[in-house]
Structures are given as C-alpha cells and as structure tokens.
Phi, psi and omega in degrees: 000124181285169186297324180295317178297318179299317179298317180297320180294318177299319178298318180295320178295315179297321179295319178296323177295318177300319179297317178298320178293327175298324177297324177294315179297317179302312182291320180298317179296318179297315180295318180299325181281339189241352186298326180296316179291319179300314179292324179295321177297320178295321178300314181295318177301316181298311184295324178294323187264340187303315184301318182274330183282326186243358177075198188269337184269087186288337179296302178298335182268010188304309183299321178296320179295314180298312182296324180292318177298316179302318180292323176297317180294318176303311182296320180296321178296314180295321179294325179300316183275337180265000179290148180299335182286344181278129178272106183264347175243124184236122174283135185260327180211177185290344180280353180099001176301138186205171167227150179233125177254140187201182175056049182283140175213156180223139176232115179238110178223187178284348181240337185228128175229101191214142171245127181239153179193172175246152175225127181247121176263135185219119178249020180074000175236320179224153174235139175225135181244140174230155170249146183227149177232123180252115179280140177248160177211153167283127183303133189288336187261140175269147179243008184295140176219183176271103188280154170277163181275115182285152177293141176080015177299149186296324180227112176232115175256111189304314182241012183085171180245016184289340182272298182223000177068017187264359181295148181285132176208167180305128184302322181298314180288330177298325177298328179295336179264324190258353178237170185277329186291144175298135179233138182257129176239155179280309183209143182232131176226123182230128180277334182249214182277143173247119184252124175233115183228160176087231181239093188228150176215119183236130180244123179243118187288328188239211187288154182228132179231109179247108183291326179258208182279147167262108186252107183240136179214173182072223175247095186228146182226137179230119178248121182243123185275345181239211175279154180227131171246121186229134181296313183197148176258131173227105188239135183209123179113214176259094191237137175231133174233125178238121179241117181287325183263218180269155177237129175241116177260131178283344179221132179296155180285128175258160183300326181277001177278340185239117178215127178162170182284325183214113180235108180250119175239125182229113177242113182282333180272208178268150179245142182219163169223161179261133174229112184054039177080003181253131180283125180233146180300140178226063200311309184243021181054043180066034180086007186256352180274111182285354179249018188299331181290346180254003188299143179162165181300145180259011175269135185253151176203170174285137179279090184293331181295322179283326177081161178276132179261133180236129175245136183265117190267325182207000000 
C-alpha cells in the first residue's frame, strides 16, 4: 500500500471515528433535554401506584418504594431511546455518511446512575464503533419556596375544612378526604387547616401547599408526588405521609404534635422549616423522617462534573 493510500485510509478511519463521536454528542444532548420529563413521568407512575402496591406503612416499605422508582426510571429511559419516534440513524452529509446509536441501557441505584449505549460511525469506506456512558445525578440544589395559590387549582379550600368541612372544593378531591377509597388529585392548595380523619387515603400527583395545619387522625394516608409546603403537622393514630419531593414546614414539629400507634413520615427530598421567615435545613425532621438516608433533590440532570466516558471498540 503506497503512502497516499495509507494516508487516505487513516483519514477515512479518523472520519468514521468522528462520526461515532457525533453520535455520542447527539445522544447526550437529547438526554439532557429530556431527562427531567422522563424522570417526572416515573414519579407520577410511582405516586399513582404506591398506595396499592406498598400499602399504608410507607416506612417499612421504603426500600421497595425506592427500588420500584429506580426501575421505573430505568425503563422510561430505555423506552425513550427504543421508541419508534426516536431517530437512531442520522445522515450527516449528502454522501451518505452517518452514525447509528443503539444498545441503550440504564442503571439507576443508590450508588450508580448511568446510561450506556453504542455509536457506530460509517462514511461508506470505514466504520468505527464506540461505547459511551452518561452519568446522571439528582440535582444538588432545592428550589422549594412558599408558593402562592395559583388560579384554577384543582382543589382550593378557601379557609380549610377543619371547622365544618363545608367549604367549596373540587368534588373529586373532596372524596379523597371524605371517603375511604384512594382518590388521585393533580394539585392541592389550602389556605387554612386540612383535616383528614377516619379511614382516608389521598394521592396528590404534584405540589401541595397547606397554609394551615395538616391534621390527620385515625387510619389516614397522604401521598404527595411533588414538593409540599405545610403550615404545621398534627398527627394522631395510624398515619402515613409520603412526600416524593421537598418538604417545607412553617413550624417545627413539637412533641405534642405527634401522638399515635404508628406514625410514618417519609420525605425523599430535602426538608426545611421556617424561622423568622428564613428557610433552614430540617434534615431528618427531628429524627422522624424514615427516609432521611435517601434525602436529596428529586430533580435529575446529567452529571457534567463527571463527564461522558467514551471507549473505542473497533
């Protein structure tokens, strides 16, 4: 092989490698743009299924809840890339040069959060394949604040239902307080006290803002899929509270606020309380958060600090 042919072959190999690397960049950008929605879909699936799948005692079921969410997120990531709507072969120029990304997998555990795949560059003369690993992370910063009550919220109790329960609210969500069957609501905002007594189960898919006290008694369960701002906790009986996002309490928990045979509080995100209007960390809710070892933001992103790893296969 003469030197000119050798040079051309090296150029073709380098070009094919560049194409494979373009596939890595393409996939990384797509994942970065969509990971929040992918994770949000997994969150909603979890909150919808948690009450029936894990029962009322969220504390003992914590590991199962975490593992189930991880598996939902893994599956959602793989489905995103294996869906027919995803373009896995991309033409780069009119000569037919292209890259193909394939073999997607996701691993989400308490120690490893990674998306892996292969990318093949092809310029019709040479092919080069690389494997890539994209690290994911729970975003380190919390964004929870004390929200105002938006117009058109699905459930708005102007003064709370703690007095006589006669305030006007969405009938579907009212069933979640007044009937035994689990009821799913999108978002709940209450300016006053929210009273849940007897045998009740309420599932809220998104954020929750309770201006007054959350007063729960009997056998009651509250599953919150987003962040929660609550004026005060008053729990009595067999009570379970599960918060997927962050929790902000306007008043710290006092010893006389909690009375009962079984009180399970599980906050997967970060916990805070207000002191003179200033948000302060409340890491384990004074020793009462059974999920404190998992606490951290529930928003996902690519871990740019670790960087994408590329291995050259052929």
